[in-house]
Amino acid sequence: MLKLTLHEHTKGLISIIFVMLIWGSSFTVTKLVVTEVPPFVFAGIRNLIACAALLPFYLMRRRKVKQPLPYGKLVLMGLAGTTLYYFVFNTGMKLVSASTGALIEGLVPVAIAIPAAIFLKEHLSKKTIAGIILSVIGVILVGFIGNAQKSQNALLGSFLIVGAVVLWSAYTLLSRSVKDSDTVLVTTVSTFIGTALSLPLPAYEIITNGMPDISWRAWAGMAYLGVFASAVAYSLYNQALENLPAAQVGNFLNLNPVIGALIAFIFLKDSLTALQLSGGVLVLAGIWLSSNRSKAT
């Protein structure tokens, strides 16, 4: 079995760290935008902005890379990671706080690691398993202790965020299964397909209710999410999946609740308890443990 070179491993780690910094901020930005823009319209605009940002890279890359693409899997990736994910995620974020959404998304690593081991036959080392366990304990401490803020439809919102977790797990496993295809083309084509599939609902909503009044702050938030959280982060995420096992990448997603809660605390005045901070330490310890590769024997 081929082992990752140091260069590939390091590149994968750098990619996923940048992704976590971007996605960690997306909960607060999404919460600010979704209070002003309906979830489906929000998803459609964000996806179109992402496509516009990705299009030049697609055109440049397509001239150089002529390999056929696995369009069947790309349709499924677009459906899971773009169309359905943002419909479900945006609706859920409208109903729960930014910190609650971030904390629930901490369940992603478990949703990725287990099916990756079953379907992709990825080996889970003792260190990786221990790291996942530590991180999940941290997420439980952060998430369930910190879930004090309630709204009328908080239960539905939480359920929808869990649904988004499942969809993201499916996207990750599909992306991992096409790692031999060009990363830029996989990211752009799946995003284009997912965006096309996502447009009928917001179009119907606009035709029925009219275009909502959108402030410059909301436009700026959607531009940030479309360019960085979608176009840039998806590319880096798929790059990380090329160079790291899916379970290890999934474990890094435990950074989301930590970064998301911290940003929500700073900008939305969400509170952090001592137990939440302790949970954050466990999350970081689990990520360090799972990313610290054993020496080759």
Short mmCIF file of N, CA, C and O in Angstrom, two decimals, residues 197-294:
data_model
loop_
_atom_site.label_atom_id
_atom_site.label_comp_id
_atom_site.label_asym_id
_atom_site.label_seq_id
_atom_site.Cartn_x
_atom_site.Cartn_y
_atom_site.Cartn_z
N LEU A 197 -29.44 22.45 -9.97
CA LEU A 197 -30.53 21.73 -9.32
C LEU A 197 -31.18 22.55 -8.20
O LEU A 197 -32.32 22.30 -7.82
N SER A 198 -30.42 23.54 -7.67
CA SER A 198 -30.94 24.32 -6.54
C SER A 198 -31.78 25.52 -6.97
O SER A 198 -32.45 26.13 -6.13
N LEU A 199 -31.76 25.89 -8.24
CA LEU A 199 -32.38 27.15 -8.67
C LEU A 199 -33.92 27.14 -8.75
O LEU A 199 -34.54 28.19 -8.53
N PRO A 200 -34.58 26.02 -9.08
CA PRO A 200 -36.04 26.08 -9.21
C PRO A 200 -36.77 26.57 -7.95
O PRO A 200 -37.70 27.38 -8.06
N LEU A 201 -36.36 26.12 -6.77
CA LEU A 201 -37.06 26.53 -5.54
C LEU A 201 -36.93 28.02 -5.25
O LEU A 201 -37.94 28.70 -5.01
N PRO A 202 -35.72 28.60 -5.24
CA PRO A 202 -35.63 30.05 -5.03
C PRO A 202 -36.32 30.85 -6.14
O PRO A 202 -36.89 31.92 -5.88
N ALA A 203 -36.26 30.35 -7.38
CA ALA A 203 -36.94 31.05 -8.48
C ALA A 203 -38.45 31.08 -8.22
O ALA A 203 -39.10 32.13 -8.41
N TYR A 204 -39.00 29.96 -7.79
CA TYR A 204 -40.43 29.91 -7.48
C TYR A 204 -40.77 30.86 -6.33
O TYR A 204 -41.79 31.55 -6.35
N GLU A 205 -39.89 30.89 -5.32
CA GLU A 205 -40.13 31.75 -4.16
C GLU A 205 -40.10 33.23 -4.55
O GLU A 205 -40.92 34.02 -4.07
N ILE A 206 -39.17 33.60 -5.43
CA ILE A 206 -39.08 34.99 -5.88
C ILE A 206 -40.29 35.35 -6.74
O ILE A 206 -40.87 36.44 -6.60
N ILE A 207 -40.70 34.44 -7.63
CA ILE A 207 -41.87 34.69 -8.47
C ILE A 207 -43.13 34.84 -7.61
O ILE A 207 -43.99 35.70 -7.87
N THR A 208 -43.22 34.04 -6.58
CA THR A 208 -44.42 34.05 -5.72
C THR A 208 -44.44 35.24 -4.77
O THR A 208 -45.46 35.92 -4.63
N ASN A 209 -43.30 35.51 -4.11
CA ASN A 209 -43.27 36.52 -3.05
C ASN A 209 -42.51 37.78 -3.42
O ASN A 209 -42.49 38.74 -2.65
N GLY A 210 -41.85 37.79 -4.59
CA GLY A 210 -41.04 38.94 -4.97
C GLY A 210 -39.64 38.84 -4.39
O GLY A 210 -39.39 38.10 -3.45
N MET A 211 -38.73 39.62 -4.96
CA MET A 211 -37.35 39.64 -4.49
C MET A 211 -37.28 40.39 -3.16
O MET A 211 -37.77 41.52 -3.05
N PRO A 212 -36.70 39.79 -2.13
CA PRO A 212 -36.61 40.49 -0.84
C PRO A 212 -35.66 41.67 -0.89
O PRO A 212 -34.75 41.71 -1.72
N ASP A 213 -35.89 42.65 -0.02
CA ASP A 213 -34.93 43.75 0.12
C ASP A 213 -33.70 43.23 0.86
O ASP A 213 -33.81 42.70 1.97
N ILE A 214 -32.55 43.38 0.25
CA ILE A 214 -31.32 42.83 0.81
C ILE A 214 -30.34 43.97 1.06
O ILE A 214 -30.01 44.73 0.14
N SER A 215 -29.87 44.09 2.28
CA SER A 215 -28.93 45.15 2.64
C SER A 215 -27.54 44.84 2.09
O SER A 215 -27.24 43.69 1.71
N TRP A 216 -26.67 45.84 2.08
CA TRP A 216 -25.31 45.61 1.60
C TRP A 216 -24.56 44.64 2.51
O TRP A 216 -23.69 43.89 2.05
N ARG A 217 -24.92 44.61 3.80
CA ARG A 217 -24.27 43.67 4.72
C ARG A 217 -24.60 42.23 4.35
O ARG A 217 -23.74 41.34 4.37
N ALA A 218 -25.88 42.00 4.00
CA ALA A 218 -26.28 40.65 3.59
C ALA A 218 -25.62 40.25 2.27
O ALA A 218 -25.18 39.11 2.11
N TRP A 219 -25.54 41.19 1.33
CA TRP A 219 -24.85 40.92 0.07
C TRP A 219 -23.38 40.59 0.33
O TRP A 219 -22.82 39.66 -0.28
N ALA A 220 -22.75 41.36 1.22
CA ALA A 220 -21.34 41.09 1.55
C ALA A 220 -21.19 39.72 2.18
O ALA A 220 -20.24 38.98 1.88
N GLY A 221 -22.14 39.37 3.07
CA GLY A 221 -22.09 38.05 3.70
C GLY A 221 -22.25 36.93 2.68
O GLY A 221 -21.51 35.93 2.73
N MET A 222 -23.17 37.09 1.73
CA MET A 222 -23.37 36.05 0.71
C MET A 222 -22.17 35.97 -0.22
O MET A 222 -21.80 34.88 -0.67
N ALA A 223 -21.55 37.12 -0.51
CA ALA A 223 -20.35 37.11 -1.35
C ALA A 223 -19.22 36.37 -0.65
O ALA A 223 -18.50 35.56 -1.27
N TYR A 224 -19.04 36.62 0.65
CA TYR A 224 -18.01 35.93 1.42
C TYR A 224 -18.26 34.42 1.42
O TYR A 224 -17.35 33.62 1.18
N LEU A 225 -19.51 34.05 1.68
CA LEU A 225 -19.84 32.63 1.74
C LEU A 225 -19.70 31.97 0.37
O LEU A 225 -19.21 30.84 0.26
N GLY A 226 -20.13 32.66 -0.69
CA GLY A 226 -20.05 32.09 -2.02
C GLY A 226 -18.62 31.92 -2.50
O GLY A 226 -18.25 30.87 -3.04
N VAL A 227 -17.79 32.96 -2.30
CA VAL A 227 -16.41 32.93 -2.80
C VAL A 227 -15.52 32.07 -1.91
O VAL A 227 -14.82 31.16 -2.37
N PHE A 228 -15.54 32.36 -0.61
CA PHE A 228 -14.59 31.70 0.29
C PHE A 228 -15.13 30.39 0.88
O PHE A 228 -14.46 29.35 0.79
N ALA A 229 -16.33 30.43 1.48
CA ALA A 229 -16.84 29.22 2.14
C ALA A 229 -17.25 28.15 1.14
O ALA A 229 -17.24 26.96 1.47
N SER A 230 -17.62 28.54 -0.08
CA SER A 230 -17.99 27.56 -1.10
C SER A 230 -16.84 27.32 -2.07
O SER A 230 -16.22 26.26 -2.06
N ALA A 231 -16.50 28.30 -2.92
CA ALA A 231 -15.53 28.09 -3.99
C ALA A 231 -14.14 27.72 -3.46
O ALA A 231 -13.58 26.67 -3.80
N VAL A 232 -13.58 28.58 -2.62
CA VAL A 232 -12.22 28.35 -2.12
C VAL A 232 -12.17 27.15 -1.19
O VAL A 232 -11.33 26.24 -1.34
N ALA A 233 -13.08 27.11 -0.22
CA ALA A 233 -13.03 26.05 0.79
C ALA A 233 -13.32 24.67 0.20
O ALA A 233 -12.69 23.69 0.58
N TYR A 234 -14.28 24.59 -0.74
CA TYR A 234 -14.55 23.30 -1.36
C TYR A 234 -13.33 22.77 -2.10
O TYR A 234 -13.02 21.57 -2.05
N SER A 235 -12.63 23.67 -2.80
CA SER A 235 -11.43 23.25 -3.53
C SER A 235 -10.36 22.75 -2.56
O SER A 235 -9.74 21.70 -2.79
N LEU A 236 -10.14 23.49 -1.49
CA LEU A 236 -9.15 23.07 -0.50
C LEU A 236 -9.57 21.78 0.20
O LEU A 236 -8.74 20.92 0.52
N TYR A 237 -10.85 21.63 0.45
CA TYR A 237 -11.38 20.44 1.12
C TYR A 237 -11.14 19.20 0.26
O TYR A 237 -10.65 18.17 0.74
N ASN A 238 -11.46 19.30 -1.03
CA ASN A 238 -11.22 18.17 -1.92
C ASN A 238 -9.73 17.90 -2.10
O ASN A 238 -9.32 16.75 -2.27
N GLN A 239 -8.91 18.97 -2.04
CA GLN A 239 -7.45 18.80 -2.07
C GLN A 239 -7.00 18.00 -0.85
O GLN A 239 -6.16 17.09 -0.95
N ALA A 240 -7.55 18.33 0.31
CA ALA A 240 -7.20 17.61 1.54
C ALA A 240 -7.62 16.14 1.43
O ALA A 240 -6.89 15.24 1.87
N LEU A 241 -8.78 15.88 0.83
CA LEU A 241 -9.24 14.50 0.69
C LEU A 241 -8.37 13.69 -0.27
O LEU A 241 -8.34 12.46 -0.19
N GLU A 242 -7.66 14.38 -1.16
CA GLU A 242 -6.71 13.68 -2.03
C GLU A 242 -5.50 13.20 -1.26
O GLU A 242 -4.90 12.17 -1.58
N ASN A 243 -5.11 13.96 -0.23
CA ASN A 243 -3.84 13.73 0.45
C ASN A 243 -3.96 13.13 1.85
O ASN A 243 -2.95 12.73 2.43
N LEU A 244 -5.17 13.08 2.38
CA LEU A 244 -5.38 12.56 3.73
C LEU A 244 -6.54 11.57 3.71
O LEU A 244 -7.45 11.70 2.90
N PRO A 245 -6.55 10.59 4.64
CA PRO A 245 -7.69 9.69 4.75
C PRO A 245 -8.96 10.44 5.13
O PRO A 245 -8.90 11.45 5.84
N ALA A 246 -10.10 9.94 4.67
CA ALA A 246 -11.37 10.61 4.95
C ALA A 246 -11.63 10.74 6.44
O ALA A 246 -12.15 11.75 6.91
N ALA A 247 -11.27 9.71 7.22
CA ALA A 247 -11.51 9.76 8.67
C ALA A 247 -10.70 10.87 9.33
O ALA A 247 -11.19 11.55 10.24
N GLN A 248 -9.45 11.07 8.86
CA GLN A 248 -8.61 12.13 9.43
C GLN A 248 -9.15 13.50 9.06
O GLN A 248 -9.20 14.41 9.90
N VAL A 249 -9.55 13.65 7.80
CA VAL A 249 -10.16 14.92 7.39
C VAL A 249 -11.43 15.16 8.19
O VAL A 249 -11.69 16.28 8.67
N GLY A 250 -12.22 14.11 8.37
CA GLY A 250 -13.45 14.25 9.15
C GLY A 250 -13.18 14.66 10.57
O GLY A 250 -13.91 15.48 11.15
N ASN A 251 -12.09 14.15 11.16
CA ASN A 251 -11.79 14.53 12.54
C ASN A 251 -11.41 16.00 12.65
O ASN A 251 -11.71 16.65 13.65
N PHE A 252 -10.79 16.55 11.62
CA PHE A 252 -10.47 17.98 11.64
C PHE A 252 -11.73 18.82 11.68
O PHE A 252 -11.71 19.96 12.17
N LEU A 253 -12.83 18.29 11.18
CA LEU A 253 -14.08 19.04 11.19
C LEU A 253 -14.58 19.30 12.62
O LEU A 253 -15.48 20.09 12.83
N ASN A 254 -13.96 18.62 13.60
CA ASN A 254 -14.28 18.93 14.99
C ASN A 254 -13.84 20.34 15.37
O ASN A 254 -14.27 20.86 16.40
N LEU A 255 -12.98 20.95 14.56
CA LEU A 255 -12.61 22.34 14.81
C LEU A 255 -13.79 23.29 14.58
O LEU A 255 -13.82 24.39 15.12
N ASN A 256 -14.75 22.86 13.76
CA ASN A 256 -15.90 23.72 13.46
C ASN A 256 -16.64 24.21 14.70
O ASN A 256 -16.92 25.40 14.82
N PRO A 257 -17.01 23.31 15.63
CA PRO A 257 -17.72 23.82 16.81
C PRO A 257 -16.88 24.77 17.66
O PRO A 257 -17.41 25.71 18.25
N VAL A 258 -15.56 24.51 17.72
CA VAL A 258 -14.70 25.37 18.52
C VAL A 258 -14.59 26.76 17.89
O VAL A 258 -14.85 27.79 18.54
N ILE A 259 -14.21 26.80 16.61
CA ILE A 259 -14.07 28.08 15.92
C ILE A 259 -15.42 28.78 15.80
O ILE A 259 -15.54 29.99 16.02
N GLY A 260 -16.45 28.01 15.46
CA GLY A 260 -17.78 28.59 15.32
C GLY A 260 -18.29 29.20 16.60
O GLY A 260 -18.86 30.30 16.61
N ALA A 261 -18.08 28.49 17.73
CA ALA A 261 -18.53 29.02 19.02
C ALA A 261 -17.75 30.26 19.42
O ALA A 261 -18.30 31.23 19.96
N LEU A 262 -16.43 30.26 19.15
CA LEU A 262 -15.61 31.43 19.49
C LEU A 262 -16.03 32.66 18.70
O LEU A 262 -16.16 33.76 19.25
N ILE A 263 -16.26 32.48 17.39
CA ILE A 263 -16.66 33.61 16.56
C ILE A 263 -18.05 34.11 16.95
O ILE A 263 -18.31 35.31 16.98
N ALA A 264 -18.96 33.17 17.26
CA ALA A 264 -20.29 33.57 17.71
C ALA A 264 -20.21 34.33 19.04
O ALA A 264 -20.95 35.29 19.27
N PHE A 265 -19.27 33.91 19.89
CA PHE A 265 -19.07 34.61 21.16
C PHE A 265 -18.58 36.04 20.93
O PHE A 265 -19.05 36.99 21.56
N ILE A 266 -17.67 36.20 19.98
CA ILE A 266 -17.08 37.52 19.73
C ILE A 266 -18.07 38.45 19.06
O ILE A 266 -18.25 39.60 19.47
N PHE A 267 -18.78 37.96 18.03
CA PHE A 267 -19.61 38.84 17.21
C PHE A 267 -21.09 38.82 17.57
O PHE A 267 -21.80 39.80 17.36
N LEU A 268 -21.58 37.68 18.10
CA LEU A 268 -23.00 37.59 18.45
C LEU A 268 -23.23 37.54 19.95
O LEU A 268 -24.36 37.35 20.40
N LYS A 269 -22.15 37.65 20.71
CA LYS A 269 -22.22 37.69 22.17
C LYS A 269 -22.74 36.38 22.78
O LYS A 269 -23.31 36.39 23.86
N ASP A 270 -22.59 35.26 22.06
CA ASP A 270 -22.92 33.96 22.66
C ASP A 270 -21.92 33.68 23.78
O ASP A 270 -20.75 34.05 23.69
N SER A 271 -22.39 33.03 24.83
CA SER A 271 -21.53 32.79 25.98
C SER A 271 -20.84 31.43 25.89
O SER A 271 -21.36 30.49 25.31
N LEU A 272 -19.66 31.34 26.49
CA LEU A 272 -18.91 30.09 26.56
C LEU A 272 -18.65 29.77 28.02
O LEU A 272 -18.12 30.59 28.77
N THR A 273 -19.02 28.56 28.45
CA THR A 273 -18.81 28.15 29.83
C THR A 273 -17.46 27.47 29.97
O THR A 273 -16.78 27.17 28.99
N ALA A 274 -17.09 27.20 31.22
CA ALA A 274 -15.82 26.50 31.48
C ALA A 274 -15.83 25.11 30.86
O ALA A 274 -14.81 24.64 30.34
N LEU A 275 -16.99 24.43 30.91
CA LEU A 275 -17.08 23.10 30.31
C LEU A 275 -16.93 23.16 28.79
O LEU A 275 -16.34 22.27 28.18
N GLN A 276 -17.47 24.22 28.18
CA GLN A 276 -17.30 24.38 26.74
C GLN A 276 -15.84 24.57 26.37
O GLN A 276 -15.35 24.00 25.40
N LEU A 277 -15.15 25.39 27.15
CA LEU A 277 -13.72 25.60 26.90
C LEU A 277 -12.94 24.29 27.11
O LEU A 277 -12.02 23.99 26.34
N SER A 278 -13.31 23.51 28.13
CA SER A 278 -12.66 22.22 28.36
C SER A 278 -12.91 21.29 27.18
O SER A 278 -12.01 20.57 26.73
N GLY A 279 -14.14 21.32 26.67
CA GLY A 279 -14.45 20.50 25.50
C GLY A 279 -13.64 20.91 24.30
O GLY A 279 -13.18 20.07 23.52
N GLY A 280 -13.42 22.22 24.13
CA GLY A 280 -12.60 22.70 23.03
C GLY A 280 -11.18 22.17 23.11
O GLY A 280 -10.57 21.83 22.09
N VAL A 281 -10.64 22.11 24.33
CA VAL A 281 -9.29 21.56 24.52
C VAL A 281 -9.24 20.09 24.11
O VAL A 281 -8.30 19.63 23.45
N LEU A 282 -10.29 19.33 24.48
CA LEU A 282 -10.34 17.92 24.10
C LEU A 282 -10.43 17.76 22.58
O LEU A 282 -9.83 16.85 22.00
N VAL A 283 -11.19 18.64 21.93
CA VAL A 283 -11.29 18.58 20.47
C VAL A 283 -9.92 18.78 19.83
O VAL A 283 -9.51 18.02 18.95
N LEU A 284 -9.20 19.80 20.28
CA LEU A 284 -7.87 20.07 19.74
C LEU A 284 -6.92 18.91 20.01
O LEU A 284 -6.11 18.55 19.16
N ALA A 285 -7.01 18.32 21.22
CA ALA A 285 -6.15 17.18 21.56
C ALA A 285 -6.46 16.00 20.65
O ALA A 285 -5.55 15.29 20.19
N GLY A 286 -7.74 15.78 20.37
CA GLY A 286 -8.11 14.67 19.49
C GLY A 286 -7.62 14.87 18.07
O GLY A 286 -7.17 13.93 17.42
N ILE A 287 -7.71 16.11 17.58
CA ILE A 287 -7.22 16.41 16.24
C ILE A 287 -5.70 16.19 16.17
O ILE A 287 -5.19 15.61 15.21
N TRP A 288 -4.98 16.66 17.19
CA TRP A 288 -3.52 16.48 17.21
C TRP A 288 -3.17 14.99 17.21
O TRP A 288 -2.29 14.55 16.47
N LEU A 289 -3.89 14.22 18.02
CA LEU A 289 -3.58 12.79 18.14
C LEU A 289 -3.83 12.05 16.83
O LEU A 289 -3.03 11.25 16.39
N SER A 290 -4.95 12.38 16.17
CA SER A 290 -5.29 11.65 14.95
C SER A 290 -4.41 12.07 13.77
O SER A 290 -4.23 11.32 12.83
N SER A 291 -3.87 13.30 13.80
CA SER A 291 -3.04 13.77 12.69
C SER A 291 -1.57 13.47 12.90
O SER A 291 -0.76 13.70 12.02
N ASN A 292 -1.21 12.98 14.09
CA ASN A 292 0.18 12.65 14.38
C ASN A 292 0.45 11.22 13.91
O ASN A 292 0.20 10.26 14.62
N ARG A 293 0.97 11.08 12.69
CA ARG A 293 1.12 9.77 12.08
C ARG A 293 2.17 8.93 12.81
O ARG A 293 3.19 9.42 13.25
N SER A 294 1.87 7.63 12.85
CA SER A 294 2.85 6.71 13.41
C SER A 294 3.99 6.52 12.44
O SER A 294 3.84 6.62 11.23
#
